Amino acid sequence: MVQETRALGWGRRYMMCPPDHFQVAYAINPWMGGTVDPDRAMAEWQDLVDTIRSAGGEVEVNPAQPGLPDMVFTANAGVVDGTTFIAGRMRHAERVEEIGHVSSWALRHGFEVQALSDGALLEGLGDAMPLADAMVVGYGARSNEIAHADLHRLTGREIIPVHLADLRWYHVDLTLCPLDDRRALVFPDAYDAAGAARVLDRIPEALVLTEEEASTFAANSIVVGSTVIMPAAPLRVGRQLEAWGFDVVVVEVGEFAKAGGAVRCLTLPLDTELTVAPSTIEPTPLEAA
C-alpha cells in the first residue's frame, strides 16, 4: 500500500532582512572569512526573494540596522508559533542586539512576543527545526539545553535534542531540511548517536547526506509548496528530489556563505504552527520598542 504524502504545512511566508550592512566583520563559526561584495550580495538576496515569490511564497521585509551585519540571517532571531513570536537569545555578543529589532518588528506586525527563561540560549529556527509532530533542537555550539524546556512548555511539542559538537555544524538548519510529512534531507553525522537515531526514526524516507554533500549547505534549503530552493544541489541529491516530484531551484548565495549561511539562514518562516497542547509556562511578554 502506497503511503500518501502531504506537503509541509508551513514555508510559504517568510520574513527577510536586506543585506544593507552585511559584511564579515568577525568570525564566530569556522566558515566565516573573506570580503563581501555588497552589490553582489544585494543581487543574490533579491534573487532569493524573487525566487520565493515566483514559487508562490510571500516575503515580508524587516529593515537592516547599522552595526548588525548578521541581522540578514533572520532564521536565527526566533521561532514563530501561530501568532506568537518566541524571541531567540544569541550566544555571541556581536549578535545580541538583533533580537530586539526583530521582536519590535514582530510586535508591529501583530505577533505576541514571548521571551525565554533566564539563562536560555536559542538561535531561533536555526536550532529549533519542526519535524513531523516534534522539534529537532540543537545544543552545544550555539544554543543550550535550558531552552528545551521553554520550547516544550510554550508549544507542547516533543523536543528531540541533538548535540552539535563539531563547530562546522553549528546550527541544526545546516543539517536538516524537512521536505514534506515523510521526507527530509538530513546529515545525521553532525549529531550525537542517540540524537541521530531519534531524528532518523521520525523520517520515513530520509535522504541522508554525505559530509561532502552537507558541506555545500544543501540542507540549508527551504521548501515552498513543491519547490525546493537550494544554495547547491549535488547531483545525487537533485536527482532524488526530482524523483520524489519536487522542482529544484538553485540560487546563488555565495556572498552569504562567506559568513557561514545560505538559503534557510536568510529566511524566517512566519507560518509555522507549533502548539499542540495548552501552554504550562508563564509567558514573559515583551513590550514594543
Short mmCIF file of N, CA and C in Angstrom, two decimals, residues 36-208:
data_model
loop_
_atom_site.label_atom_id
_atom_site.label_comp_id
_atom_site.label_asym_id
_atom_site.label_seq_id
_atom_site.Cartn_x
_atom_site.Cartn_y
_atom_site.Cartn_z
N VAL A 36 33.16 40.64 1.51
CA VAL A 36 31.85 40.61 0.86
C VAL A 36 31.77 41.70 -0.20
N ASP A 37 31.26 41.33 -1.37
CA ASP A 37 30.95 42.30 -2.42
C ASP A 37 29.51 42.76 -2.17
N PRO A 38 29.30 43.99 -1.71
CA PRO A 38 27.95 44.40 -1.32
C PRO A 38 26.95 44.41 -2.46
N ASP A 39 27.38 44.76 -3.66
CA ASP A 39 26.45 44.76 -4.80
C ASP A 39 26.04 43.33 -5.16
N ARG A 40 27.00 42.43 -5.13
CA ARG A 40 26.69 41.04 -5.44
C ARG A 40 25.79 40.45 -4.36
N ALA A 41 26.06 40.78 -3.10
CA ALA A 41 25.23 40.28 -2.01
C ALA A 41 23.79 40.75 -2.17
N MET A 42 23.60 42.00 -2.52
CA MET A 42 22.24 42.53 -2.70
C MET A 42 21.55 41.84 -3.87
N ALA A 43 22.29 41.61 -4.94
CA ALA A 43 21.70 40.93 -6.10
C ALA A 43 21.31 39.50 -5.75
N GLU A 44 22.16 38.79 -4.99
CA GLU A 44 21.83 37.43 -4.58
C GLU A 44 20.60 37.41 -3.68
N TRP A 45 20.55 38.34 -2.74
CA TRP A 45 19.41 38.41 -1.82
C TRP A 45 18.12 38.68 -2.58
N GLN A 46 18.15 39.61 -3.53
CA GLN A 46 16.95 39.94 -4.29
C GLN A 46 16.53 38.77 -5.16
N ASP A 47 17.48 38.04 -5.69
CA ASP A 47 17.15 36.87 -6.50
C ASP A 47 16.45 35.81 -5.64
N LEU A 48 16.89 35.66 -4.40
CA LEU A 48 16.23 34.71 -3.50
C LEU A 48 14.80 35.16 -3.21
N VAL A 49 14.62 36.45 -2.94
CA VAL A 49 13.26 36.98 -2.72
C VAL A 49 12.38 36.69 -3.94
N ASP A 50 12.90 37.01 -5.11
CA ASP A 50 12.12 36.81 -6.34
C ASP A 50 11.79 35.33 -6.56
N THR A 51 12.74 34.45 -6.23
CA THR A 51 12.53 33.02 -6.42
C THR A 51 11.44 32.50 -5.49
N ILE A 52 11.45 32.96 -4.25
CA ILE A 52 10.40 32.57 -3.30
C ILE A 52 9.04 33.01 -3.81
N ARG A 53 8.96 34.25 -4.25
CA ARG A 53 7.68 34.76 -4.74
C ARG A 53 7.23 34.04 -6.01
N SER A 54 8.17 33.72 -6.88
CA SER A 54 7.81 33.00 -8.11
C SER A 54 7.29 31.60 -7.81
N ALA A 55 7.75 31.02 -6.70
CA ALA A 55 7.29 29.69 -6.31
C ALA A 55 5.95 29.74 -5.58
N GLY A 56 5.41 30.94 -5.37
CA GLY A 56 4.13 31.08 -4.70
C GLY A 56 4.21 31.49 -3.26
N GLY A 57 5.42 31.82 -2.79
CA GLY A 57 5.59 32.24 -1.41
C GLY A 57 5.47 33.75 -1.24
N GLU A 58 5.41 34.18 0.01
CA GLU A 58 5.35 35.59 0.35
C GLU A 58 6.60 35.98 1.13
N VAL A 59 7.05 37.21 0.95
CA VAL A 59 8.21 37.72 1.68
C VAL A 59 7.85 39.07 2.27
N GLU A 60 8.08 39.21 3.58
CA GLU A 60 7.94 40.49 4.26
C GLU A 60 9.32 40.93 4.69
N VAL A 61 9.59 42.23 4.61
CA VAL A 61 10.95 42.74 4.79
C VAL A 61 11.06 43.52 6.09
N ASN A 62 12.07 43.17 6.86
CA ASN A 62 12.43 43.89 8.07
C ASN A 62 13.69 44.70 7.77
N PRO A 63 13.67 46.03 7.91
CA PRO A 63 14.83 46.83 7.53
C PRO A 63 16.09 46.45 8.30
N ALA A 64 17.22 46.50 7.61
CA ALA A 64 18.51 46.23 8.23
C ALA A 64 18.88 47.37 9.18
N GLN A 65 19.77 47.06 10.13
CA GLN A 65 20.21 48.05 11.12
C GLN A 65 21.73 48.19 11.06
N PRO A 66 22.24 49.42 11.10
CA PRO A 66 23.69 49.61 11.11
C PRO A 66 24.35 48.90 12.28
N GLY A 67 25.53 48.36 12.04
CA GLY A 67 26.28 47.73 13.10
C GLY A 67 25.88 46.30 13.40
N LEU A 68 24.90 45.76 12.64
CA LEU A 68 24.44 44.38 12.85
C LEU A 68 24.55 43.62 11.53
N PRO A 69 25.77 43.27 11.13
CA PRO A 69 25.97 42.69 9.80
C PRO A 69 25.29 41.34 9.60
N ASP A 70 25.06 40.59 10.69
CA ASP A 70 24.46 39.26 10.55
C ASP A 70 22.95 39.27 10.75
N MET A 71 22.35 40.44 10.88
CA MET A 71 20.89 40.50 11.02
C MET A 71 20.19 39.97 9.78
N VAL A 72 20.93 39.93 8.67
CA VAL A 72 20.39 39.38 7.43
C VAL A 72 19.98 37.92 7.59
N PHE A 73 20.60 37.22 8.56
CA PHE A 73 20.29 35.81 8.79
C PHE A 73 19.11 35.71 9.77
N THR A 74 17.93 35.99 9.25
CA THR A 74 16.74 36.16 10.08
C THR A 74 16.28 34.88 10.76
N ALA A 75 16.64 33.72 10.24
CA ALA A 75 16.19 32.46 10.84
C ALA A 75 16.64 32.33 12.29
N ASN A 76 17.72 33.02 12.65
CA ASN A 76 18.28 32.86 13.98
C ASN A 76 17.59 33.71 15.04
N ALA A 77 16.68 34.59 14.63
CA ALA A 77 16.12 35.57 15.56
C ALA A 77 15.07 34.99 16.48
N GLY A 78 14.42 33.90 16.11
CA GLY A 78 13.38 33.34 16.95
C GLY A 78 12.61 32.26 16.22
N VAL A 79 11.49 31.88 16.83
CA VAL A 79 10.63 30.83 16.29
C VAL A 79 9.20 31.33 16.33
N VAL A 80 8.48 31.19 15.23
CA VAL A 80 7.08 31.61 15.16
C VAL A 80 6.19 30.41 15.46
N ASP A 81 5.18 30.66 16.33
CA ASP A 81 4.17 29.66 16.63
C ASP A 81 2.80 30.33 16.47
N GLY A 82 2.24 30.21 15.29
CA GLY A 82 0.97 30.87 15.02
C GLY A 82 1.12 32.39 15.07
N THR A 83 0.47 33.02 16.04
CA THR A 83 0.55 34.47 16.20
C THR A 83 1.53 34.86 17.30
N THR A 84 2.35 33.91 17.73
CA THR A 84 3.34 34.17 18.78
C THR A 84 4.74 34.09 18.19
N PHE A 85 5.57 35.05 18.57
CA PHE A 85 6.99 35.02 18.20
C PHE A 85 7.78 34.73 19.47
N ILE A 86 8.43 33.58 19.50
CA ILE A 86 9.29 33.22 20.63
C ILE A 86 10.68 33.76 20.32
N ALA A 87 11.03 34.84 21.00
CA ALA A 87 12.28 35.54 20.69
C ALA A 87 13.48 34.69 21.08
N GLY A 88 14.46 34.63 20.20
CA GLY A 88 15.67 33.89 20.49
C GLY A 88 16.58 34.65 21.44
N ARG A 89 17.68 34.01 21.76
CA ARG A 89 18.72 34.67 22.56
C ARG A 89 20.06 34.17 22.05
N MET A 90 20.90 35.10 21.58
CA MET A 90 22.14 34.75 20.92
C MET A 90 23.27 34.48 21.93
N ARG A 91 24.14 33.56 21.57
CA ARG A 91 25.30 33.27 22.40
C ARG A 91 26.36 34.36 22.28
N HIS A 92 26.61 34.84 21.07
CA HIS A 92 27.72 35.76 20.85
C HIS A 92 27.26 37.21 20.95
N ALA A 93 28.06 38.02 21.63
CA ALA A 93 27.70 39.42 21.89
C ALA A 93 27.47 40.19 20.60
N GLU A 94 28.18 39.83 19.54
CA GLU A 94 28.05 40.55 18.27
C GLU A 94 26.63 40.51 17.70
N ARG A 95 25.84 39.52 18.12
CA ARG A 95 24.51 39.33 17.52
C ARG A 95 23.36 39.61 18.49
N VAL A 96 23.66 39.90 19.73
CA VAL A 96 22.63 40.02 20.75
C VAL A 96 21.58 41.08 20.39
N GLU A 97 22.01 42.22 19.87
CA GLU A 97 21.08 43.32 19.63
C GLU A 97 20.09 43.04 18.50
N GLU A 98 20.36 42.05 17.68
CA GLU A 98 19.43 41.71 16.60
C GLU A 98 18.04 41.36 17.14
N ILE A 99 18.01 40.69 18.29
CA ILE A 99 16.75 40.15 18.80
C ILE A 99 15.76 41.26 19.10
N GLY A 100 16.22 42.35 19.67
CA GLY A 100 15.32 43.46 19.98
C GLY A 100 14.68 44.05 18.74
N HIS A 101 15.47 44.21 17.68
CA HIS A 101 14.93 44.79 16.44
C HIS A 101 13.90 43.86 15.80
N VAL A 102 14.17 42.56 15.80
CA VAL A 102 13.24 41.62 15.20
C VAL A 102 11.98 41.50 16.06
N SER A 103 12.15 41.51 17.38
CA SER A 103 11.00 41.43 18.27
C SER A 103 10.09 42.64 18.09
N SER A 104 10.68 43.82 17.93
CA SER A 104 9.88 45.03 17.70
C SER A 104 9.13 44.93 16.38
N TRP A 105 9.78 44.41 15.35
CA TRP A 105 9.11 44.20 14.07
C TRP A 105 7.93 43.25 14.24
N ALA A 106 8.15 42.16 14.99
CA ALA A 106 7.09 41.18 15.21
C ALA A 106 5.89 41.80 15.92
N LEU A 107 6.15 42.62 16.93
CA LEU A 107 5.06 43.28 17.64
C LEU A 107 4.27 44.20 16.72
N ARG A 108 5.00 44.94 15.89
CA ARG A 108 4.32 45.87 14.97
C ARG A 108 3.48 45.12 13.94
N HIS A 109 3.81 43.87 13.68
CA HIS A 109 3.10 43.08 12.68
C HIS A 109 2.11 42.10 13.30
N GLY A 110 1.71 42.35 14.52
CA GLY A 110 0.61 41.61 15.10
C GLY A 110 0.95 40.36 15.88
N PHE A 111 2.24 40.09 16.10
CA PHE A 111 2.63 38.93 16.87
C PHE A 111 2.72 39.29 18.36
N GLU A 112 2.38 38.35 19.21
CA GLU A 112 2.71 38.45 20.63
C GLU A 112 4.13 37.92 20.78
N VAL A 113 4.96 38.66 21.48
CA VAL A 113 6.36 38.28 21.62
C VAL A 113 6.59 37.73 23.02
N GLN A 114 7.19 36.55 23.08
CA GLN A 114 7.49 35.94 24.37
C GLN A 114 8.98 35.67 24.48
N ALA A 115 9.48 35.86 25.70
CA ALA A 115 10.90 35.69 25.97
C ALA A 115 11.20 34.33 26.56
N LEU A 116 12.44 33.91 26.42
CA LEU A 116 12.90 32.67 27.03
C LEU A 116 13.26 32.89 28.50
N SER A 117 13.40 31.80 29.22
CA SER A 117 13.81 31.87 30.62
C SER A 117 15.23 32.42 30.74
N ASP A 118 15.53 32.96 31.92
CA ASP A 118 16.89 33.43 32.17
C ASP A 118 17.88 32.28 31.97
N GLY A 119 18.95 32.58 31.29
CA GLY A 119 20.00 31.58 31.07
C GLY A 119 19.82 30.76 29.82
N ALA A 120 18.62 30.81 29.20
CA ALA A 120 18.39 30.03 27.99
C ALA A 120 19.06 30.70 26.79
N LEU A 121 19.63 29.89 25.93
CA LEU A 121 20.19 30.34 24.66
C LEU A 121 19.52 29.55 23.55
N LEU A 122 18.97 30.25 22.57
CA LEU A 122 18.33 29.58 21.44
C LEU A 122 18.44 30.47 20.22
N GLU A 123 19.13 30.00 19.20
CA GLU A 123 19.32 30.81 18.00
C GLU A 123 18.24 30.47 16.97
N GLY A 124 16.99 30.68 17.44
CA GLY A 124 15.82 30.65 16.58
C GLY A 124 15.61 29.34 15.87
N LEU A 125 15.00 29.46 14.67
CA LEU A 125 14.74 28.28 13.85
C LEU A 125 16.05 27.63 13.41
N GLY A 126 17.14 28.36 13.49
CA GLY A 126 18.43 27.76 13.18
C GLY A 126 18.71 26.53 14.01
N ASP A 127 18.21 26.53 15.26
CA ASP A 127 18.44 25.40 16.15
C ASP A 127 17.15 24.78 16.67
N ALA A 128 16.01 25.10 16.07
CA ALA A 128 14.73 24.53 16.52
C ALA A 128 13.88 24.24 15.29
N MET A 129 14.14 23.10 14.66
CA MET A 129 13.52 22.79 13.38
C MET A 129 12.30 21.88 13.57
N PRO A 130 11.10 22.33 13.13
CA PRO A 130 9.94 21.44 13.19
C PRO A 130 10.15 20.20 12.32
N LEU A 131 9.80 19.05 12.86
CA LEU A 131 9.89 17.80 12.12
C LEU A 131 8.73 16.92 12.54
N ALA A 132 7.78 16.71 11.62
CA ALA A 132 6.54 15.98 11.94
C ALA A 132 5.89 16.66 13.14
N ASP A 133 5.61 15.89 14.22
CA ASP A 133 4.95 16.47 15.38
C ASP A 133 5.94 16.80 16.49
N ALA A 134 7.23 16.88 16.15
CA ALA A 134 8.28 17.17 17.13
C ALA A 134 9.08 18.38 16.67
N MET A 135 10.09 18.73 17.45
CA MET A 135 11.06 19.73 17.04
C MET A 135 12.46 19.18 17.31
N VAL A 136 13.34 19.27 16.32
CA VAL A 136 14.73 18.90 16.50
C VAL A 136 15.47 20.15 16.98
N VAL A 137 16.00 20.07 18.18
CA VAL A 137 16.59 21.25 18.82
C VAL A 137 18.05 20.98 19.12
N GLY A 138 18.92 21.81 18.56
CA GLY A 138 20.34 21.64 18.76
C GLY A 138 20.83 22.31 20.03
N TYR A 139 21.93 21.78 20.56
CA TYR A 139 22.58 22.43 21.70
C TYR A 139 24.07 22.12 21.64
N GLY A 140 24.83 22.98 22.28
CA GLY A 140 26.27 22.77 22.34
C GLY A 140 27.04 23.86 21.64
N ALA A 141 26.82 24.02 20.35
CA ALA A 141 27.59 25.01 19.59
C ALA A 141 27.10 26.43 19.85
N ARG A 142 25.79 26.63 19.77
CA ARG A 142 25.21 27.97 19.91
C ARG A 142 24.11 28.04 20.96
N SER A 143 23.19 27.08 20.92
CA SER A 143 22.06 27.07 21.85
C SER A 143 22.37 26.14 23.02
N ASN A 144 21.54 26.22 24.07
CA ASN A 144 21.77 25.34 25.21
C ASN A 144 20.51 24.59 25.60
N GLU A 145 20.67 23.66 26.52
CA GLU A 145 19.56 22.78 26.89
C GLU A 145 18.50 23.48 27.72
N ILE A 146 18.83 24.60 28.32
CA ILE A 146 17.84 25.31 29.14
C ILE A 146 16.63 25.71 28.28
N ALA A 147 16.88 26.04 27.01
CA ALA A 147 15.81 26.47 26.12
C ALA A 147 14.84 25.35 25.77
N HIS A 148 15.25 24.09 25.93
CA HIS A 148 14.40 22.97 25.54
C HIS A 148 13.11 22.95 26.35
N ALA A 149 13.21 23.18 27.65
CA ALA A 149 12.02 23.17 28.50
C ALA A 149 11.07 24.30 28.10
N ASP A 150 11.62 25.47 27.77
CA ASP A 150 10.79 26.59 27.34
C ASP A 150 10.00 26.23 26.08
N LEU A 151 10.68 25.67 25.10
CA LEU A 151 10.02 25.34 23.85
C LEU A 151 8.92 24.30 24.06
N HIS A 152 9.20 23.30 24.89
CA HIS A 152 8.19 22.28 25.14
C HIS A 152 6.99 22.86 25.87
N ARG A 153 7.23 23.68 26.87
CA ARG A 153 6.13 24.23 27.65
C ARG A 153 5.33 25.26 26.87
N LEU A 154 5.99 26.01 26.01
CA LEU A 154 5.29 27.02 25.22
C LEU A 154 4.48 26.41 24.08
N THR A 155 4.96 25.32 23.51
CA THR A 155 4.32 24.76 22.32
C THR A 155 3.68 23.40 22.54
N GLY A 156 4.11 22.69 23.56
CA GLY A 156 3.62 21.32 23.77
C GLY A 156 4.29 20.30 22.89
N ARG A 157 5.19 20.72 22.03
CA ARG A 157 5.84 19.79 21.10
C ARG A 157 6.89 18.95 21.81
N GLU A 158 6.99 17.71 21.34
CA GLU A 158 8.10 16.87 21.80
C GLU A 158 9.40 17.47 21.29
N ILE A 159 10.40 17.50 22.14
CA ILE A 159 11.71 18.01 21.77
C ILE A 159 12.66 16.84 21.54
N ILE A 160 13.30 16.81 20.38
CA ILE A 160 14.35 15.84 20.08
C ILE A 160 15.68 16.58 20.16
N PRO A 161 16.40 16.44 21.27
CA PRO A 161 17.67 17.16 21.40
C PRO A 161 18.78 16.49 20.60
N VAL A 162 19.58 17.30 19.93
CA VAL A 162 20.76 16.78 19.25
C VAL A 162 21.96 17.61 19.66
N HIS A 163 23.01 16.93 20.06
CA HIS A 163 24.23 17.63 20.47
C HIS A 163 25.08 17.91 19.24
N LEU A 164 25.41 19.18 19.05
CA LEU A 164 26.24 19.61 17.92
C LEU A 164 27.65 19.88 18.46
N ALA A 165 28.50 18.90 18.37
CA ALA A 165 29.85 19.02 18.94
C ALA A 165 30.84 19.63 17.95
N ASP A 166 30.63 19.40 16.67
CA ASP A 166 31.53 19.90 15.62
C ASP A 166 31.07 21.30 15.25
N LEU A 167 31.92 22.30 15.47
CA LEU A 167 31.53 23.70 15.25
C LEU A 167 31.25 24.03 13.79
N ARG A 168 31.64 23.16 12.86
CA ARG A 168 31.24 23.40 11.47
C ARG A 168 29.73 23.30 11.32
N TRP A 169 29.12 22.43 12.10
CA TRP A 169 27.67 22.22 12.05
C TRP A 169 27.08 22.88 13.29
N TYR A 170 27.19 24.21 13.29
CA TYR A 170 26.86 24.97 14.50
C TYR A 170 25.37 25.17 14.69
N HIS A 171 24.56 24.93 13.66
CA HIS A 171 23.11 25.02 13.76
C HIS A 171 22.47 23.79 13.13
N VAL A 172 21.30 23.41 13.64
CA VAL A 172 20.55 22.30 13.07
C VAL A 172 20.20 22.56 11.61
N ASP A 173 19.93 23.84 11.25
CA ASP A 173 19.47 24.11 9.89
C ASP A 173 20.55 23.93 8.83
N LEU A 174 21.77 23.62 9.23
CA LEU A 174 22.80 23.23 8.28
C LEU A 174 22.76 21.73 8.01
N THR A 175 21.94 21.02 8.79
CA THR A 175 21.98 19.56 8.76
C THR A 175 20.63 18.90 8.51
N LEU A 176 19.54 19.69 8.48
CA LEU A 176 18.21 19.11 8.38
C LEU A 176 17.28 20.03 7.62
N CYS A 177 16.59 19.47 6.61
CA CYS A 177 15.60 20.22 5.86
C CYS A 177 14.38 19.34 5.63
N PRO A 178 13.30 19.53 6.41
CA PRO A 178 12.06 18.79 6.13
C PRO A 178 11.54 19.16 4.75
N LEU A 179 11.06 18.15 4.01
CA LEU A 179 10.57 18.36 2.65
C LEU A 179 9.04 18.24 2.57
N ASP A 180 8.50 17.27 3.27
CA ASP A 180 7.05 17.09 3.40
C ASP A 180 6.84 16.31 4.68
N ASP A 181 5.70 15.66 4.84
CA ASP A 181 5.44 14.99 6.12
C ASP A 181 6.15 13.64 6.25
N ARG A 182 6.85 13.19 5.19
CA ARG A 182 7.55 11.91 5.24
C ARG A 182 9.03 12.01 4.90
N ARG A 183 9.44 13.05 4.24
CA ARG A 183 10.79 13.11 3.67
C ARG A 183 11.57 14.30 4.21
N ALA A 184 12.89 14.14 4.24
CA ALA A 184 13.75 15.23 4.68
C ALA A 184 15.18 14.98 4.20
N LEU A 185 15.90 16.06 3.98
CA LEU A 185 17.35 15.99 3.84
C LEU A 185 17.93 16.00 5.24
N VAL A 186 18.91 15.16 5.50
CA VAL A 186 19.48 15.13 6.85
C VAL A 186 20.94 14.68 6.79
N PHE A 187 21.75 15.29 7.66
CA PHE A 187 23.14 14.89 7.82
C PHE A 187 23.32 14.45 9.27
N PRO A 188 22.96 13.21 9.59
CA PRO A 188 22.96 12.77 10.98
C PRO A 188 24.34 12.66 11.61
N ASP A 189 25.39 12.63 10.79
CA ASP A 189 26.74 12.55 11.35
C ASP A 189 27.10 13.79 12.16
N ALA A 190 26.33 14.86 12.02
CA ALA A 190 26.57 16.07 12.81
C ALA A 190 26.08 15.93 14.24
N TYR A 191 25.26 14.90 14.52
CA TYR A 191 24.61 14.75 15.83
C TYR A 191 25.30 13.67 16.66
N ASP A 192 25.01 13.69 17.95
CA ASP A 192 25.38 12.57 18.80
C ASP A 192 24.59 11.34 18.37
N ALA A 193 25.06 10.16 18.74
CA ALA A 193 24.46 8.92 18.26
C ALA A 193 23.00 8.79 18.65
N ALA A 194 22.67 9.12 19.89
CA ALA A 194 21.29 8.99 20.34
C ALA A 194 20.39 9.97 19.61
N GLY A 195 20.86 11.21 19.44
CA GLY A 195 20.07 12.20 18.72
C GLY A 195 19.86 11.81 17.27
N ALA A 196 20.91 11.31 16.62
CA ALA A 196 20.80 10.91 15.22
C ALA A 196 19.77 9.79 15.06
N ALA A 197 19.79 8.82 15.97
CA ALA A 197 18.85 7.71 15.89
C ALA A 197 17.42 8.20 16.03
N ARG A 198 17.18 9.12 16.95
CA ARG A 198 15.82 9.62 17.17
C ARG A 198 15.33 10.44 15.98
N VAL A 199 16.22 11.23 15.39
CA VAL A 199 15.84 12.03 14.21
C VAL A 199 15.50 11.10 13.05
N LEU A 200 16.37 10.15 12.76
CA LEU A 200 16.12 9.24 11.64
C LEU A 200 14.86 8.43 11.85
N ASP A 201 14.53 8.12 13.08
CA ASP A 201 13.31 7.37 13.37
C ASP A 201 12.06 8.15 13.00
N ARG A 202 12.15 9.49 12.94
CA ARG A 202 11.00 10.33 12.62
C ARG A 202 10.88 10.65 11.14
N ILE A 203 11.82 10.15 10.32
CA ILE A 203 11.80 10.45 8.89
C ILE A 203 11.60 9.15 8.13
N PRO A 204 10.38 8.85 7.67
CA PRO A 204 10.14 7.59 6.96
C PRO A 204 11.01 7.42 5.71
N GLU A 205 11.25 8.55 5.01
CA GLU A 205 12.09 8.49 3.80
C GLU A 205 13.15 9.60 3.92
N ALA A 206 14.29 9.23 4.45
CA ALA A 206 15.36 10.20 4.66
C ALA A 206 16.34 10.16 3.50
N LEU A 207 16.71 11.33 3.03
CA LEU A 207 17.80 11.45 2.08
C LEU A 207 19.03 11.85 2.90
N VAL A 208 19.81 10.85 3.26
CA VAL A 208 20.95 11.04 4.15
C VAL A 208 22.12 11.60 3.35
#
